[in-house]
């Protein structure tokens, strides 16, 4: 499998997927799964580096319910007008129905 290279959503510099901060600008880097293809991307990225899908606009606040799979707190975000929640532990992703 090829190594994945992502770009910092703040400055655009190349960054490793396991880097906690950008080496160039110092921005905090956290990965999330693309809502379309599930490829890794940094939270705050506008588009997926793999498929080009619109990224998730994370609210930066916990979701109202814990992960149904592992019971850990989830983060809430928006893809267009759709609310999603993603677990940082098991990487499960759930879509809102309202």
Short mmCIF file of the N, C-alpha and C atoms (twelve columns), coordinates in Angstrom:
data_MODEL
# 
_entry.id   MODEL 
# 
loop_
_atom_site.group_PDB 
_atom_site.id 
_atom_site.type_symbol 
_atom_site.label_atom_id 
_atom_site.label_alt_id 
_atom_site.label_comp_id 
_atom_site.label_asym_id 
_atom_site.label_seq_id 
_atom_site.Cartn_x 
_atom_site.Cartn_y 
_atom_site.Cartn_z 
_atom_site.pdbx_PDB_model_num 
ATOM 1   N N  . UNK A 1  0.837   -1.176 0.000  1 
ATOM 2   C CA . UNK A 1  0.000   0.000  0.000  1 
ATOM 3   C C  . UNK A 1  0.884   1.241  0.000  1 
ATOM 4   N N  . UNK A 2  0.514   2.237  -0.791 1 
ATOM 5   C CA . UNK A 2  1.284   3.471  -0.866 1 
ATOM 6   C C  . UNK A 2  1.097   4.297  0.404  1 
ATOM 7   N N  . UNK A 3  2.131   5.047  0.753  1 
ATOM 8   C CA . UNK A 3  2.033   5.940  1.901  1 
ATOM 9   C C  . UNK A 3  1.064   7.069  1.569  1 
ATOM 10  N N  . UNK A 4  0.317   7.485  2.561  1 
ATOM 11  C CA . UNK A 4  -0.649  8.559  2.373  1 
ATOM 12  C C  . UNK A 4  0.009   9.870  2.769  1 
ATOM 13  N N  . UNK A 5  -0.052  10.858 1.898  1 
ATOM 14  C CA . UNK A 5  0.434   12.186 2.227  1 
ATOM 15  C C  . UNK A 5  -0.752  13.126 2.199  1 
ATOM 16  N N  . UNK A 6  -0.971  13.790 3.293  1 
ATOM 17  C CA . UNK A 6  -2.048  14.765 3.383  1 
ATOM 18  C C  . UNK A 6  -1.445  16.150 3.477  1 
ATOM 19  N N  . UNK A 7  -2.268  17.160 3.251  1 
ATOM 20  C CA . UNK A 7  -1.822  18.544 3.341  1 
ATOM 21  C C  . UNK A 7  -2.519  19.223 4.512  1 
ATOM 22  N N  . UNK A 8  -1.759  20.028 5.236  1 
ATOM 23  C CA . UNK A 8  -2.295  20.776 6.364  1 
ATOM 24  C C  . UNK A 8  -3.448  21.657 5.873  1 
ATOM 25  N N  . UNK A 9  -4.624  21.606 6.522  1 
ATOM 26  C CA . UNK A 9  -5.733  22.446 6.083  1 
ATOM 27  C C  . UNK A 9  -5.513  23.934 6.353  1 
ATOM 28  N N  . UNK A 10 -4.529  24.274 7.196  1 
ATOM 29  C CA . UNK A 10 -4.258  25.679 7.489  1 
ATOM 30  C C  . UNK A 10 -3.294  26.320 6.503  1 
ATOM 31  N N  . UNK A 11 -2.182  25.612 6.194  1 
ATOM 32  C CA . UNK A 11 -1.157  26.231 5.342  1 
ATOM 33  C C  . UNK A 11 -0.874  25.472 4.054  1 
ATOM 34  N N  . UNK A 12 -1.342  24.223 3.934  1 
ATOM 35  C CA . UNK A 12 -1.134  23.450 2.709  1 
ATOM 36  C C  . UNK A 12 0.160   22.661 2.660  1 
ATOM 37  N N  . UNK A 13 0.981   22.728 3.703  1 
ATOM 38  C CA . UNK A 13 2.241   21.980 3.720  1 
ATOM 39  C C  . UNK A 13 1.960   20.483 3.851  1 
ATOM 40  N N  . UNK A 14 2.819   19.619 3.261  1 
ATOM 41  C CA . UNK A 14 2.635   18.174 3.434  1 
ATOM 42  C C  . UNK A 14 2.765   17.799 4.912  1 
ATOM 43  N N  . UNK A 15 1.943   16.840 5.336  1 
ATOM 44  C CA . UNK A 15 1.968   16.412 6.734  1 
ATOM 45  C C  . UNK A 15 1.649   14.925 6.812  1 
ATOM 46  N N  . UNK A 16 2.307   14.229 7.718  1 
ATOM 47  C CA . UNK A 16 2.053   12.803 7.928  1 
ATOM 48  C C  . UNK A 16 0.718   12.616 8.639  1 
ATOM 49  N N  . UNK A 17 0.055   11.500 8.371  1 
ATOM 50  C CA . UNK A 17 -1.256  11.248 8.975  1 
ATOM 51  C C  . UNK A 17 -1.193  11.092 10.489 1 
ATOM 52  N N  . UNK A 18 -0.028  10.732 11.022 1 
ATOM 53  C CA . UNK A 18 0.088   10.547 12.469 1 
ATOM 54  C C  . UNK A 18 0.713   11.748 13.182 1 
ATOM 55  N N  . UNK A 19 0.943   12.848 12.457 1 
ATOM 56  C CA . UNK A 19 1.539   14.039 13.065 1 
ATOM 57  C C  . UNK A 19 0.491   14.779 13.897 1 
ATOM 58  N N  . UNK A 20 0.801   15.122 15.156 1 
ATOM 59  C CA . UNK A 20 -0.176  15.848 15.972 1 
ATOM 60  C C  . UNK A 20 -0.300  17.320 15.583 1 
ATOM 61  N N  . UNK A 21 0.789   17.872 15.015 1 
ATOM 62  C CA . UNK A 21 0.810   19.270 14.600 1 
ATOM 63  C C  . UNK A 21 1.554   19.405 13.283 1 
ATOM 64  N N  . UNK A 22 1.224   20.445 12.530 1 
ATOM 65  C CA . UNK A 22 1.917   20.730 11.277 1 
ATOM 66  C C  . UNK A 22 3.340   21.193 11.585 1 
ATOM 67  N N  . UNK A 23 4.331   20.609 10.917 1 
ATOM 68  C CA . UNK A 23 5.728   21.006 11.122 1 
ATOM 69  C C  . UNK A 23 5.991   22.418 10.621 1 
ATOM 70  N N  . UNK A 24 5.190   22.890 9.673  1 
ATOM 71  C CA . UNK A 24 5.422   24.204 9.071  1 
ATOM 72  C C  . UNK A 24 4.769   25.339 9.875  1 
ATOM 73  N N  . UNK A 25 3.460   25.212 10.165 1 
ATOM 74  C CA . UNK A 25 2.752   26.318 10.825 1 
ATOM 75  C C  . UNK A 25 2.332   26.020 12.258 1 
ATOM 76  N N  . UNK A 26 2.462   24.763 12.695 1 
ATOM 77  C CA . UNK A 26 2.123   24.395 14.063 1 
ATOM 78  C C  . UNK A 26 0.651   24.121 14.313 1 
ATOM 79  N N  . UNK A 27 -0.193  24.177 13.271 1 
ATOM 80  C CA . UNK A 27 -1.630  23.926 13.447 1 
ATOM 81  C C  . UNK A 27 -1.868  22.510 13.957 1 
ATOM 82  N N  . UNK A 28 -2.892  22.345 14.792 1 
ATOM 83  C CA . UNK A 28 -3.266  21.025 15.301 1 
ATOM 84  C C  . UNK A 28 -3.839  20.214 14.153 1 
ATOM 85  N N  . UNK A 29 -3.391  18.964 14.038 1 
ATOM 86  C CA . UNK A 29 -3.855  18.084 12.969 1 
ATOM 87  C C  . UNK A 29 -4.597  16.905 13.577 1 
ATOM 88  N N  . UNK A 30 -5.808  16.699 13.152 1 
ATOM 89  C CA . UNK A 30 -6.606  15.551 13.578 1 
ATOM 90  C C  . UNK A 30 -7.219  14.947 12.328 1 
ATOM 91  N N  . UNK A 31 -7.163  13.633 12.206 1 
ATOM 92  C CA . UNK A 31 -7.696  12.987 11.013 1 
ATOM 93  C C  . UNK A 31 -9.147  12.568 11.212 1 
ATOM 94  N N  . UNK A 32 -9.832  12.466 10.096 1 
ATOM 95  C CA . UNK A 32 -11.218 11.997 10.052 1 
ATOM 96  C C  . UNK A 32 -11.362 11.183 8.777  1 
ATOM 97  N N  . UNK A 33 -12.444 10.454 8.672  1 
ATOM 98  C CA . UNK A 33 -12.717 9.681  7.463  1 
ATOM 99  C C  . UNK A 33 -13.546 10.521 6.504  1 
ATOM 100 N N  . UNK A 34 -13.235 10.419 5.215  1 
ATOM 101 C CA . UNK A 34 -14.027 11.085 4.186  1 
ATOM 102 C C  . UNK A 34 -15.447 10.515 4.243  1 
ATOM 103 N N  . UNK A 35 -16.474 11.369 4.199  1 
ATOM 104 C CA . UNK A 35 -17.840 10.860 4.267  1 
ATOM 105 C C  . UNK A 35 -18.270 10.080 3.025  1 
ATOM 106 N N  . UNK A 36 -17.500 10.180 1.936  1 
ATOM 107 C CA . UNK A 36 -17.866 9.463  0.710  1 
ATOM 108 C C  . UNK A 36 -17.060 8.180  0.528  1 
ATOM 109 N N  . UNK A 37 -15.712 8.270  0.602  1 
ATOM 110 C CA . UNK A 37 -14.873 7.099  0.306  1 
ATOM 111 C C  . UNK A 37 -14.157 6.537  1.535  1 
ATOM 112 N N  . UNK A 38 -14.266 7.217  2.683  1 
ATOM 113 C CA . UNK A 38 -13.656 6.799  3.954  1 
ATOM 114 C C  . UNK A 38 -12.129 6.857  3.966  1 
ATOM 115 N N  . UNK A 39 -11.527 7.547  3.002  1 
ATOM 116 C CA . UNK A 39 -10.085 7.787  2.979  1 
ATOM 117 C C  . UNK A 39 -9.753  8.763  4.110  1 
ATOM 118 N N  . UNK A 40 -8.567  8.672  4.688  1 
ATOM 119 C CA . UNK A 40 -8.170  9.614  5.734  1 
ATOM 120 C C  . UNK A 40 -8.024  11.015 5.169  1 
ATOM 121 N N  . UNK A 41 -8.476  11.979 5.944  1 
ATOM 122 C CA . UNK A 41 -8.276  13.386 5.611  1 
ATOM 123 C C  . UNK A 41 -8.197  14.153 6.921  1 
ATOM 124 N N  . UNK A 42 -7.575  15.321 6.888  1 
ATOM 125 C CA . UNK A 42 -7.488  16.119 8.103  1 
ATOM 126 C C  . UNK A 42 -8.800  16.841 8.340  1 
ATOM 127 N N  . UNK A 43 -9.215  16.917 9.608  1 
ATOM 128 C CA . UNK A 43 -10.381 17.717 9.948  1 
ATOM 129 C C  . UNK A 43 -10.080 19.151 9.553  1 
ATOM 130 N N  . UNK A 44 -11.015 19.786 8.894  1 
ATOM 131 C CA . UNK A 44 -10.823 21.148 8.415  1 
ATOM 132 C C  . UNK A 44 -10.450 21.210 6.952  1 
ATOM 133 N N  . UNK A 45 -10.092 20.070 6.343  1 
ATOM 134 C CA . UNK A 45 -9.800  20.059 4.909  1 
ATOM 135 C C  . UNK A 45 -11.094 20.299 4.148  1 
ATOM 136 N N  . UNK A 46 -11.007 21.080 3.102  1 
ATOM 137 C CA . UNK A 46 -12.202 21.403 2.333  1 
ATOM 138 C C  . UNK A 46 -12.660 20.252 1.456  1 
ATOM 139 N N  . UNK A 47 -11.689 19.502 0.901  1 
ATOM 140 C CA . UNK A 47 -12.010 18.397 0.004  1 
ATOM 141 C C  . UNK A 47 -11.157 17.178 0.344  1 
ATOM 142 N N  . UNK A 48 -11.677 15.987 0.049  1 
ATOM 143 C CA . UNK A 48 -10.945 14.740 0.256  1 
ATOM 144 C C  . UNK A 48 -9.798  14.656 -0.747 1 
ATOM 145 N N  . UNK A 49 -8.575  14.311 -0.301 1 
ATOM 146 C CA . UNK A 49 -7.454  14.198 -1.231 1 
ATOM 147 C C  . UNK A 49 -7.570  12.990 -2.155 1 
ATOM 148 N N  . UNK A 50 -8.447  12.047 -1.828 1 
ATOM 149 C CA . UNK A 50 -8.588  10.843 -2.640 1 
ATOM 150 C C  . UNK A 50 -9.685  10.971 -3.693 1 
ATOM 151 N N  . UNK A 51 -10.903 11.342 -3.267 1 
ATOM 152 C CA . UNK A 51 -12.032 11.364 -4.207 1 
ATOM 153 C C  . UNK A 51 -12.530 12.765 -4.532 1 
ATOM 154 N N  . UNK A 52 -12.078 13.779 -3.792 1 
ATOM 155 C CA . UNK A 52 -12.493 15.154 -4.063 1 
ATOM 156 C C  . UNK A 52 -13.819 15.555 -3.439 1 
ATOM 157 N N  . UNK A 53 -14.420 14.667 -2.649 1 
ATOM 158 C CA . UNK A 53 -15.704 14.991 -2.013 1 
ATOM 159 C C  . UNK A 53 -15.535 16.143 -1.032 1 
ATOM 160 N N  . UNK A 54 -16.620 16.870 -0.807 1 
ATOM 161 C CA . UNK A 54 -16.607 17.967 0.148  1 
ATOM 162 C C  . UNK A 54 -16.323 17.432 1.544  1 
ATOM 163 N N  . UNK A 55 -15.426 18.096 2.251  1 
ATOM 164 C CA . UNK A 55 -15.061 17.667 3.596  1 
ATOM 165 C C  . UNK A 55 -16.146 17.966 4.607  1 
ATOM 166 N N  . UNK A 56 -15.937 17.493 5.804  1 
ATOM 167 C CA . UNK A 56 -16.883 17.693 6.896  1 
ATOM 168 C C  . UNK A 56 -16.549 18.994 7.605  1 
ATOM 169 N N  . UNK A 57 -17.547 19.810 7.862  1 
ATOM 170 C CA . UNK A 57 -17.362 21.018 8.659  1 
ATOM 171 C C  . UNK A 57 -17.649 20.640 10.107 1 
ATOM 172 N N  . UNK A 58 -16.573 20.382 10.875 1 
ATOM 173 C CA . UNK A 58 -16.734 19.923 12.259 1 
ATOM 174 C C  . UNK A 58 -17.123 21.085 13.136 1 
ATOM 175 N N  . UNK A 59 -18.120 20.863 13.971 1 
ATOM 176 C CA . UNK A 59 -18.594 21.890 14.889 1 
ATOM 177 C C  . UNK A 59 -17.642 22.069 16.065 1 
ATOM 178 N N  . UNK A 60 -16.806 21.051 16.321 1 
ATOM 179 C CA . UNK A 60 -15.874 21.141 17.432 1 
ATOM 180 C C  . UNK A 60 -16.518 20.892 18.778 1 
ATOM 181 N N  . UNK A 61 -17.693 20.294 18.745 1 
ATOM 182 C CA . UNK A 61 -18.369 19.979 19.999 1 
ATOM 183 C C  . UNK A 61 -18.811 18.525 19.975 1 
ATOM 184 N N  . UNK A 62 -18.958 17.927 21.135 1 
ATOM 185 C CA . UNK A 62 -19.368 16.524 21.172 1 
ATOM 186 C C  . UNK A 62 -20.794 16.344 20.659 1 
ATOM 187 N N  . UNK A 63 -21.036 15.192 20.063 1 
ATOM 188 C CA . UNK A 63 -22.389 14.842 19.641 1 
ATOM 189 C C  . UNK A 63 -23.240 14.598 20.882 1 
ATOM 190 N N  . UNK A 64 -24.541 14.666 20.720 1 
ATOM 191 C CA . UNK A 64 -25.436 14.524 21.869 1 
ATOM 192 C C  . UNK A 64 -25.499 13.099 22.412 1 
ATOM 193 N N  . UNK A 65 -25.170 12.102 21.587 1 
ATOM 194 C CA . UNK A 65 -25.214 10.709 22.020 1 
ATOM 195 C C  . UNK A 65 -23.841 10.060 21.894 1 
ATOM 196 N N  . UNK A 66 -23.518 9.076  22.736 1 
ATOM 197 C CA . UNK A 66 -22.253 8.355  22.599 1 
ATOM 198 C C  . UNK A 66 -22.300 7.402  21.405 1 
ATOM 199 N N  . UNK A 67 -21.147 6.912  21.005 1 
ATOM 200 C CA . UNK A 67 -21.033 5.954  19.907 1 
ATOM 201 C C  . UNK A 67 -21.857 4.702  20.230 1 
ATOM 202 N N  . UNK A 68 -22.743 4.270  19.324 1 
ATOM 203 C CA . UNK A 68 -23.539 3.075  19.593 1 
ATOM 204 C C  . UNK A 68 -22.701 1.801  19.670 1 
ATOM 205 N N  . UNK A 69 -21.518 1.822  19.061 1 
ATOM 206 C CA . UNK A 69 -20.675 0.633  19.027 1 
ATOM 207 C C  . UNK A 69 -19.791 0.499  20.267 1 
ATOM 208 N N  . UNK A 70 -19.034 1.564  20.596 1 
ATOM 209 C CA . UNK A 70 -18.068 1.457  21.699 1 
ATOM 210 C C  . UNK A 70 -18.392 2.369  22.887 1 
ATOM 211 N N  . UNK A 71 -19.465 3.176  22.785 1 
ATOM 212 C CA . UNK A 71 -19.946 4.055  23.853 1 
ATOM 213 C C  . UNK A 71 -19.049 5.254  24.153 1 
ATOM 214 N N  . UNK A 72 -18.044 5.522  23.321 1 
ATOM 215 C CA . UNK A 72 -17.187 6.697  23.497 1 
ATOM 216 C C  . UNK A 72 -17.904 7.940  22.966 1 
ATOM 217 N N  . UNK A 73 -17.526 9.138  23.431 1 
ATOM 218 C CA . UNK A 73 -18.131 10.354 22.890 1 
ATOM 219 C C  . UNK A 73 -17.777 10.516 21.408 1 
ATOM 220 N N  . UNK A 74 -18.703 11.050 20.640 1 
ATOM 221 C CA . UNK A 74 -18.466 11.296 19.219 1 
ATOM 222 C C  . UNK A 74 -18.396 12.798 18.974 1 
ATOM 223 N N  . UNK A 75 -17.798 13.198 17.846 1 
ATOM 224 C CA . UNK A 75 -17.777 14.591 17.414 1 
ATOM 225 C C  . UNK A 75 -18.854 14.768 16.356 1 
ATOM 226 N N  . UNK A 76 -19.447 15.943 16.339 1 
ATOM 227 C CA . UNK A 76 -20.512 16.233 15.399 1 
ATOM 228 C C  . UNK A 76 -19.995 17.153 14.303 1 
ATOM 229 N N  . UNK A 77 -20.473 16.943 13.090 1 
ATOM 230 C CA . UNK A 77 -20.072 17.768 11.966 1 
ATOM 231 C C  . UNK A 77 -21.177 17.873 10.937 1 
ATOM 232 N N  . UNK A 78 -20.941 18.696 9.925  1 
ATOM 233 C CA . UNK A 78 -21.918 18.898 8.857  1 
ATOM 234 C C  . UNK A 78 -21.262 18.614 7.512  1 
ATOM 235 N N  . UNK A 79 -21.987 17.907 6.647  1 
ATOM 236 C CA . UNK A 79 -21.612 17.731 5.250  1 
ATOM 237 C C  . UNK A 79 -22.779 18.330 4.479  1 
ATOM 238 N N  . UNK A 80 -22.556 19.511 3.916  1 
ATOM 239 C CA . UNK A 80 -23.667 20.231 3.310  1 
ATOM 240 C C  . UNK A 80 -24.690 20.543 4.391  1 
ATOM 241 N N  . UNK A 81 -25.930 20.062 4.215  1 
ATOM 242 C CA . UNK A 81 -26.985 20.273 5.212  1 
ATOM 243 C C  . UNK A 81 -27.206 19.045 6.086  1 
ATOM 244 N N  . UNK A 82 -26.354 18.041 5.948  1 
ATOM 245 C CA . UNK A 82 -26.522 16.782 6.676  1 
ATOM 246 C C  . UNK A 82 -25.625 16.711 7.899  1 
ATOM 247 N N  . UNK A 83 -26.218 16.381 9.046  1 
ATOM 248 C CA . UNK A 83 -25.466 16.243 10.292 1 
ATOM 249 C C  . UNK A 83 -24.881 14.836 10.368 1 
ATOM 250 N N  . UNK A 84 -23.591 14.751 10.717 1 
ATOM 251 C CA . UNK A 84 -22.958 13.451 10.922 1 
ATOM 252 C C  . UNK A 84 -22.253 13.447 12.272 1 
ATOM 253 N N  . UNK A 85 -22.044 12.259 12.798 1 
ATOM 254 C CA . UNK A 85 -21.268 12.084 14.028 1 
ATOM 255 C C  . UNK A 85 -20.220 11.025 13.756 1 
ATOM 256 N N  . UNK A 86 -18.983 11.262 14.236 1 
ATOM 257 C CA . UNK A 86 -17.907 10.299 14.032 1 
ATOM 258 C C  . UNK A 86 -17.229 10.003 15.354 1 
ATOM 259 N N  . UNK A 87 -16.963 8.722  15.583 1 
ATOM 260 C CA . UNK A 87 -16.284 8.276  16.791 1 
ATOM 261 C C  . UNK A 87 -14.776 8.327  16.563 1 
ATOM 262 N N  . UNK A 88 -14.053 8.958  17.469 1 
ATOM 263 C CA . UNK A 88 -12.604 9.030  17.360 1 
ATOM 264 C C  . UNK A 88 -11.909 7.751  17.773 1 
ATOM 265 N N  . UNK A 89 -12.624 6.857  18.456 1 
ATOM 266 C CA . UNK A 89 -12.017 5.603  18.913 1 
ATOM 267 C C  . UNK A 89 -12.138 4.504  17.859 1 
ATOM 268 N N  . UNK A 90 -13.363 4.217  17.415 1 
ATOM 269 C CA . UNK A 90 -13.556 3.100  16.471 1 
ATOM 270 C C  . UNK A 90 -13.774 3.579  15.034 1 
ATOM 271 N N  . UNK A 91 -13.776 4.908  14.817 1 
ATOM 272 C CA . UNK A 91 -13.956 5.534  13.502 1 
ATOM 273 C C  . UNK A 91 -15.319 5.268  12.884 1 
ATOM 274 N N  . UNK A 92 -16.285 4.846  13.690 1 
ATOM 275 C CA . UNK A 92 -17.642 4.689  13.182 1 
ATOM 276 C C  . UNK A 92 -18.214 6.044  12.801 1 
ATOM 277 N N  . UNK A 93 -19.075 6.063  11.783 1 
ATOM 278 C CA . UNK A 93 -19.678 7.301  11.323 1 
ATOM 279 C C  . UNK A 93 -21.185 7.090  11.226 1 
ATOM 280 N N  . UNK A 94 -21.951 8.026  11.780 1 
ATOM 281 C CA . UNK A 94 -23.400 7.928  11.776 1 
ATOM 282 C C  . UNK A 94 -23.994 9.189  11.184 1 
ATOM 283 N N  . UNK A 95 -25.019 9.021  10.366 1 
ATOM 284 C CA . UNK A 95 -25.694 10.139 9.711  1 
ATOM 285 C C  . UNK A 95 -26.977 10.474 10.442 1 
ATOM 286 N N  . UNK A 96 -27.263 11.782 10.557 1 
ATOM 287 C CA . UNK A 96 -28.513 12.217 11.163 1 
ATOM 288 C C  . UNK A 96 -29.687 11.929 10.245 1 
ATOM 289 N N  . UNK A 97 -30.848 11.701 10.820 1 
ATOM 290 C CA . UNK A 97 -32.029 11.373 10.024 1 
ATOM 291 C C  . UNK A 97 -33.002 12.528 9.901  1 
ATOM 292 N N  . UNK A 98 -32.820 13.580 10.677 1 
ATOM 293 C CA . UNK A 98 -33.779 14.680 10.605 1 
ATOM 294 C C  . UNK A 98 -33.448 15.633 9.488  1 
# 
